[in-house]
Amino acid sequence: MFIAHTIAELRAHLAAFEHPAFVPTMGNLHEGHLALVRQAKPLGDVTVASIFVNRLQFLPHEDFDSYPRTWDSDCAQLQAAGCDVLFAPNERELYPEPQTFKVLPTPALADLLEGQFRPGFFGGVATVVLKMFGCVFSEAKGRRTAVFGQKDYQQLMVIRRMVQQFALPIDVVAGPTRRADDGLALSSRNGYLSPAERAEAVQLSKALQAMAASLRAGATDIPALEAHAMEALRTRGWAPDYLVARRRSDLLPPEAVDEPLVLLGAARLGSTRLIDNLEV
Ligand code: PAF
């Protein structure tokens, strides 16, 4: 696996290829990331992953400083998954001067749900992803593919919209959420959980499954369903931000329950904030 720490090294190396398939990450890799790398492999003639903990997408009180940096294990895992190129710039390389030009996703998509509870998050994500695209795809000659996990459902939608609205010649491909044996969605932040919290954490996915079961059983009062799911988690000691049923097309509240829906949840367990989603 070739490791590039600078944009120049990355571009020089990628000049020999035509169709990069790219998986951006913030490191602390787990099976969910590695599955994206394996999914990306047949989609291009060179598989590129990035590791960059992007300060722009963290609020001041969030875990930028403590976000786990696990370089040796990340490199070994990427190599074993068949990654060809790892782009790992430092902050000086990617943001040599304050990033005064930013992507500003406008309402409604970027201001609801995650955007409401993490203001500025999607602007930070879109800015770094656009910049990464510029680094990774500048030498590409044909098909360009970027693979994002469906676990970050709203992020995936924001990236798809950015690519569409800026007419970027990039195929955005979704990778299914990978789960632990008990059903907990894999996430780097699961590592923050104590053993007791880890045992409890699956309840977020169970709450979404319970909502899905109620919808399948004919429930039509979505606000009541959402309130019930929030209360169920609260009584178990969680602090939920939202558990909602939304339209898959734009993440707004549905007008009818027979529209294609996605259930999305975000909740804090102790000091760890977890998210999950389920299409119904
Ligand atoms: O999903 C993530 O890990 C990050 O938001 C991303 C897409 C790598 C941008 O920093």
Short mmCIF file of C-alpha atoms in Angstrom, two decimals, residues 17-22 39-47 84 143 145:
data_model
loop_
_atom_site.label_atom_id
_atom_site.label_comp_id
_atom_site.label_asym_id
_atom_site.label_seq_id
_atom_site.Cartn_x
_atom_site.Cartn_y
_atom_site.Cartn_z
CA PHE A 17 -4.34 5.21 -12.95
CA GLU A 18 -7.61 6.17 -14.60
CA HIS A 19 -10.52 5.23 -12.34
CA PRO A 20 -9.93 5.79 -8.64
CA ALA A 21 -12.45 4.35 -6.19
CA PHE A 22 -12.27 6.36 -2.99
CA GLN A 39 -16.83 -2.75 -1.93
CA ALA A 40 -14.75 -0.02 -3.63
CA LYS A 41 -12.13 -2.42 -5.01
CA PRO A 42 -13.96 -3.69 -8.11
CA LEU A 43 -15.29 -0.17 -8.85
CA GLY A 44 -11.99 1.31 -9.96
CA ASP A 45 -8.45 0.49 -11.08
CA VAL A 46 -6.97 1.85 -7.86
CA THR A 47 -8.54 1.85 -4.40
CA ASP A 84 -3.83 0.38 -2.76
CA ARG A 143 -15.14 6.91 -14.01
CA THR A 145 -16.31 6.55 -7.57
#
